[in-house]
GROMACS .gro file of C-alpha atoms in nm:
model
  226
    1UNK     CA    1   9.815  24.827  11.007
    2UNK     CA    2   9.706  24.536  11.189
    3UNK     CA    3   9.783  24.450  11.541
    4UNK     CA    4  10.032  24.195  11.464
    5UNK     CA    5  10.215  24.365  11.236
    6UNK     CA    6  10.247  24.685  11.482
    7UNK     CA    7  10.391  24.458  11.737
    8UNK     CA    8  10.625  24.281  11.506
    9UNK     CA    9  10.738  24.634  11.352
   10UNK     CA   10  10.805  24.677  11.651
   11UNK     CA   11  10.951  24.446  11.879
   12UNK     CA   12  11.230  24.410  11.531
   13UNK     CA   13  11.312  24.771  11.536
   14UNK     CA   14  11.707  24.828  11.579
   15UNK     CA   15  11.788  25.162  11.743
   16UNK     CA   16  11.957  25.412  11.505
   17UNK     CA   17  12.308  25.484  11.531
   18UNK     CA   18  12.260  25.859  11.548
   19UNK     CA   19  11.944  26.095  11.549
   20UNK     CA   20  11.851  26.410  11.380
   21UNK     CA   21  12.073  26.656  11.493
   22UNK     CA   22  11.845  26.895  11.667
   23UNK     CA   23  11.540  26.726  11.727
   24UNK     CA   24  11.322  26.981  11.594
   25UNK     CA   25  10.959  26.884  11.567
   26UNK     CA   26  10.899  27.249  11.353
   27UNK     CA   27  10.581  27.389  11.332
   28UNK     CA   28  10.200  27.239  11.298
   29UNK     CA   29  10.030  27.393  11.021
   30UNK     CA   30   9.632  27.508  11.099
   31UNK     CA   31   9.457  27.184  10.939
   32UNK     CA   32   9.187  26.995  11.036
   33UNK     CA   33   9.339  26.676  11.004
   34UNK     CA   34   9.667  26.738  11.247
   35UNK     CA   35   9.527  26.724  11.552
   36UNK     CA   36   9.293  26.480  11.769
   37UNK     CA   37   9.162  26.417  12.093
   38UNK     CA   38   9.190  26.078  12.295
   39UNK     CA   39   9.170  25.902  12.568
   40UNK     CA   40   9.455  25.771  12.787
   41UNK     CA   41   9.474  25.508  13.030
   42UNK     CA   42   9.724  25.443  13.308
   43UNK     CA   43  10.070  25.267  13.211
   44UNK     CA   44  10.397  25.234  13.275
   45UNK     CA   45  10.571  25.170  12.889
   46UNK     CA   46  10.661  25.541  12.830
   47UNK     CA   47  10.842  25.781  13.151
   48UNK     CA   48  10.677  26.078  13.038
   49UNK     CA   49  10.350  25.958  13.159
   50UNK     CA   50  10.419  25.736  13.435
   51UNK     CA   51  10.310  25.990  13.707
   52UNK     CA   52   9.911  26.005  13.543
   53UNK     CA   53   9.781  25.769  13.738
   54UNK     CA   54   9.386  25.809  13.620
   55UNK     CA   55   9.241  25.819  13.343
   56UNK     CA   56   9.208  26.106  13.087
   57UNK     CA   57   8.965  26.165  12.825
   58UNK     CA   58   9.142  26.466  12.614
   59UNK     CA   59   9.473  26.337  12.535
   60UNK     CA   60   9.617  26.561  12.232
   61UNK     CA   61   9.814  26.466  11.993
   62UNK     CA   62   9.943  26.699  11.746
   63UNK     CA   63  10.120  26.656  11.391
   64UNK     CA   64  10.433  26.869  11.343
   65UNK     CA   65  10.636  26.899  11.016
   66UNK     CA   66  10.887  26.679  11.177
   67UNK     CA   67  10.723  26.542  11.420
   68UNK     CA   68  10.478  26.507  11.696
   69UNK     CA   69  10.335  26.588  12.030
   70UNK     CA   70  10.202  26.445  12.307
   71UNK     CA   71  10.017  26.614  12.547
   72UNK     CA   72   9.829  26.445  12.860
   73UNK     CA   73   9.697  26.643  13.149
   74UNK     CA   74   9.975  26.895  13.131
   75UNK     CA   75  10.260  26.741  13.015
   76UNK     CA   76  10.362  26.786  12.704
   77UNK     CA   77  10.587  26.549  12.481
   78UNK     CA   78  10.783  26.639  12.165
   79UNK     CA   79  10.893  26.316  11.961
   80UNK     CA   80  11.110  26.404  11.636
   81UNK     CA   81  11.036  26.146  11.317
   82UNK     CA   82  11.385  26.015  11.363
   83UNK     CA   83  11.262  25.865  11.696
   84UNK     CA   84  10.933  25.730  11.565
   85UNK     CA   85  10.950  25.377  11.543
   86UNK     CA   86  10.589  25.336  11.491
   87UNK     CA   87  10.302  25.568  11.400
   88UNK     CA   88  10.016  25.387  11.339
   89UNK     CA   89   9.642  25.270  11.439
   90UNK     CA   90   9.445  24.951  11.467
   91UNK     CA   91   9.061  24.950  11.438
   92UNK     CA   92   8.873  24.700  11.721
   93UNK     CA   93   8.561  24.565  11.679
   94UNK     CA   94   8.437  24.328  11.891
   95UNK     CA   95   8.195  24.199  12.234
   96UNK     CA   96   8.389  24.213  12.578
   97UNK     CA   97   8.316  24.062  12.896
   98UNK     CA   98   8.372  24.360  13.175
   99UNK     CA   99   8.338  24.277  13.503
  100UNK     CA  100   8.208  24.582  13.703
  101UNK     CA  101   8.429  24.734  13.991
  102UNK     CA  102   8.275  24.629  14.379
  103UNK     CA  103   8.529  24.887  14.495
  104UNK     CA  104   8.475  25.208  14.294
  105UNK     CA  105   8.142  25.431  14.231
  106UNK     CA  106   8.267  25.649  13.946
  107UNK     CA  107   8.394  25.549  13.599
  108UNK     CA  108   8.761  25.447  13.597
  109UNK     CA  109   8.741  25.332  13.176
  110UNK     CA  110   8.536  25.135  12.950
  111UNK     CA  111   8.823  25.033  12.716
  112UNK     CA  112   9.156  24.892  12.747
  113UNK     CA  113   9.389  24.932  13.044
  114UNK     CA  114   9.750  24.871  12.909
  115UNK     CA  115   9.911  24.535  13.057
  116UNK     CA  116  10.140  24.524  12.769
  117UNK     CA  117  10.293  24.726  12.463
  118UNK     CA  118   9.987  24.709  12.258
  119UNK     CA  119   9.730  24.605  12.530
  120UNK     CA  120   9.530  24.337  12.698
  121UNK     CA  121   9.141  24.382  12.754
  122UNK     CA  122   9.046  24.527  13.115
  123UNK     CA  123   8.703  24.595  13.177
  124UNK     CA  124   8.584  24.828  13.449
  125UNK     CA  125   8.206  24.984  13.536
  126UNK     CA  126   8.053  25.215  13.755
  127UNK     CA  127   7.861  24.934  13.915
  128UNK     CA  128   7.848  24.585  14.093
  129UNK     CA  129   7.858  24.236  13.865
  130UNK     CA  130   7.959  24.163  13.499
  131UNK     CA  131   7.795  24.259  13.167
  132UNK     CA  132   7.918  24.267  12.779
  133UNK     CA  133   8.006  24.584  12.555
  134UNK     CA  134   7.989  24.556  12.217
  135UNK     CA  135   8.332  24.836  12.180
  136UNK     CA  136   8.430  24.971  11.814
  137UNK     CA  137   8.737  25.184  11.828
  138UNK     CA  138   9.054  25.286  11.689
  139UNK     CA  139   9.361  25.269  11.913
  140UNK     CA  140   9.698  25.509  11.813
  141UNK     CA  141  10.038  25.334  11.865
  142UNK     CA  142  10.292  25.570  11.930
  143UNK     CA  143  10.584  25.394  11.924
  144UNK     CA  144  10.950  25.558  11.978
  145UNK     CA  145  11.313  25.556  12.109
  146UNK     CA  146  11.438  25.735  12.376
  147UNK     CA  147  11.742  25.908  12.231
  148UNK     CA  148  11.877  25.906  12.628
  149UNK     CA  149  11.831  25.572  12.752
  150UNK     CA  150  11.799  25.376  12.362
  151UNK     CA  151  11.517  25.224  12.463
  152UNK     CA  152  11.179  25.162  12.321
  153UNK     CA  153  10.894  25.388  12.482
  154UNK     CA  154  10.504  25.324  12.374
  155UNK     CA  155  10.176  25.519  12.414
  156UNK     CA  156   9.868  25.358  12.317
  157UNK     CA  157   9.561  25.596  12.325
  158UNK     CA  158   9.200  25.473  12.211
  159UNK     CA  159   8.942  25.706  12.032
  160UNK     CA  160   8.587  25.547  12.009
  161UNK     CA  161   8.382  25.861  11.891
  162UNK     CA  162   8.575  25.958  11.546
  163UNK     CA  163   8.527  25.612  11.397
  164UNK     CA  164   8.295  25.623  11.152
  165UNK     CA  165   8.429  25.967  11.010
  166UNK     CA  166   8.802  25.801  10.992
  167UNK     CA  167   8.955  26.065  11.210
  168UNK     CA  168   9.208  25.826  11.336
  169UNK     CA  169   9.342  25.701  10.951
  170UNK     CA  170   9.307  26.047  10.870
  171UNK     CA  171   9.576  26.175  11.158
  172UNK     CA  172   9.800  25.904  11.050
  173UNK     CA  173   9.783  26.013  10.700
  174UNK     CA  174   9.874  26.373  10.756
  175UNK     CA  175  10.166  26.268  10.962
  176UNK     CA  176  10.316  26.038  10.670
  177UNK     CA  177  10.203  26.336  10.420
  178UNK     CA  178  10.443  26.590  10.625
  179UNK     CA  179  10.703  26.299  10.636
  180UNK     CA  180  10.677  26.266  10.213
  181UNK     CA  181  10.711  26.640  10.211
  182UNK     CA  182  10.995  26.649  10.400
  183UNK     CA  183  11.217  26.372  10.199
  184UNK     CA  184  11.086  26.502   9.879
  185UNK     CA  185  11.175  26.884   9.937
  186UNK     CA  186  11.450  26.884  10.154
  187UNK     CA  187  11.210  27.074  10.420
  188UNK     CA  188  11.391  27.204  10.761
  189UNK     CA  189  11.176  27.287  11.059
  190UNK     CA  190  11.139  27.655  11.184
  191UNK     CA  191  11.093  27.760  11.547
  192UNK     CA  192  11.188  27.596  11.901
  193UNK     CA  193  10.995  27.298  11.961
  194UNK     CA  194  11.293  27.024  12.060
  195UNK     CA  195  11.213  26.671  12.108
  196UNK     CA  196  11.175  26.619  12.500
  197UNK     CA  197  10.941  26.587  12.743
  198UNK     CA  198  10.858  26.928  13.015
  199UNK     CA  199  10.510  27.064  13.132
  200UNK     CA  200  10.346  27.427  13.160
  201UNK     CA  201  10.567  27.460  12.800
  202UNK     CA  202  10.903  27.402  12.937
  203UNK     CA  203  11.050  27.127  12.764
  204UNK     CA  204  11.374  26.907  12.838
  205UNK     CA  205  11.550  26.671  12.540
  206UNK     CA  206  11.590  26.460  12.859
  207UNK     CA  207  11.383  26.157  12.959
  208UNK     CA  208  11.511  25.969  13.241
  209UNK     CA  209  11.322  25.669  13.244
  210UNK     CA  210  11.364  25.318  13.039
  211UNK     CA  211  11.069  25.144  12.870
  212UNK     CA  212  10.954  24.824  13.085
  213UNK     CA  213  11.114  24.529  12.892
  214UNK     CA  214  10.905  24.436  12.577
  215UNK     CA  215  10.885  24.067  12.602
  216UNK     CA  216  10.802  24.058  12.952
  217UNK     CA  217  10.495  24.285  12.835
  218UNK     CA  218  10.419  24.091  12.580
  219UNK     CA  219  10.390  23.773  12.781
  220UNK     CA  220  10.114  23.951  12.978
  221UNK     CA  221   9.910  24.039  12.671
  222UNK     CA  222   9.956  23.634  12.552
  223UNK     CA  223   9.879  23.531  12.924
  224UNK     CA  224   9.543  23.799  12.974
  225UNK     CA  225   9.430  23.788  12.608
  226UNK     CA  226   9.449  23.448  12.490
   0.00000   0.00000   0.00000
């Protein structure tokens, strides 16, 4: 999907009147196409994350038969498919213009540093000045509702090192494959893994935070991007 489309899925999306009834993600098969590693930068768009404050180079994310999870730097979120508004990638390709950091010595992210629900282009080095990166990537949109608060909740999480093998398209696919499965057979999930957000494998179906307004957001992107 392209970048405009994700954001018009979906700044449209209506919340559903009702949810699965137990938010059971079920069980992730061993294949090598459910699970990937990315990285994670800073944001404020979904409250299970909002207290990782650096960056993080092995976020997880993990397909379920009915679901998904999240899991950055210990905490771990479950998202059922009834909450998924959108699962989906865009691929980047293109030259930025980073301007190097005259206040840190260490590497805070070459990449993008969310400033809005799909992102705006933040460059920062490990040294003084500005320079150009030519940056190919694929970005995951994880895009859901809280079933608490009824409001919209994003991750974005960038992989630059599975590219050219389409891991990213390939993660994507296996989700929508386990949600075909699941219409076509009538599927229910088995085990214990409930929607919710909890660390050290404690989990709790509530999240107490609201997603930061989407057009406010999305003036950022227009105002840092264009």
């Amino acid at each position: 999907m392209i970048y405009d489309d994700i954001l018009e899925k979906i700044k449209e999306a209506q919340c559903p009147t009702s949810f699965s009834g137990d938010l059971n993600i079920g069980e992730a098969y061993a294949d090598y196409r459910n699970q990937k590693y990315f990285e994670f930068f800073p944001n404020d768009l979904c409250s299970a994350f909002t207290k990782i404050r650096q960056y993080q180079e092995a976020a997880c994310v993990t397909v379920h038969t009915h679901g998904i999870e999240v899991d950055i730097d210990g905490v771990r979120l479950n998202i059922h498919n009834s909450q998924i508004i959108v699962f989906d990638y865009f691929y980047f390709d293109d030259t930025m213009d980073f301007k190097r950091s005259e206040t840190r010595g260490s590497r805070v992210g070459l990449g993008w540093m969310l400033a809005g629900p799909v992102g705006a282009a933040v460059g920062l080095a490990t040294s003084f000045g500005k320079s150009k990166e030519h940056i190919i990537c694929h970005f995951l949109i994880i895009a859901y509702w809280n079933t608490i608060t009824k409001q919209k909740e994003i991750i974005q999480l960038e992989d630059k090192k599975g590219v050219t093998e389409n891991v990213v398209p390939n993660l994507v696919d296996y989700w929508q494959e386990q949600v075909t499965i699941n219409q076509e057979t009538g599927r229910t999930p088995i085990g214990d893994n409930k929607a919710g957000v909890g660390e050290a494998g404690c989990l709790s179906v509530i999240l107490l935070f609201a997603f930061v307004g989407f057009f406010t957001c999305y003036r950022i992107i227009e105002h840092v991007v264009c």
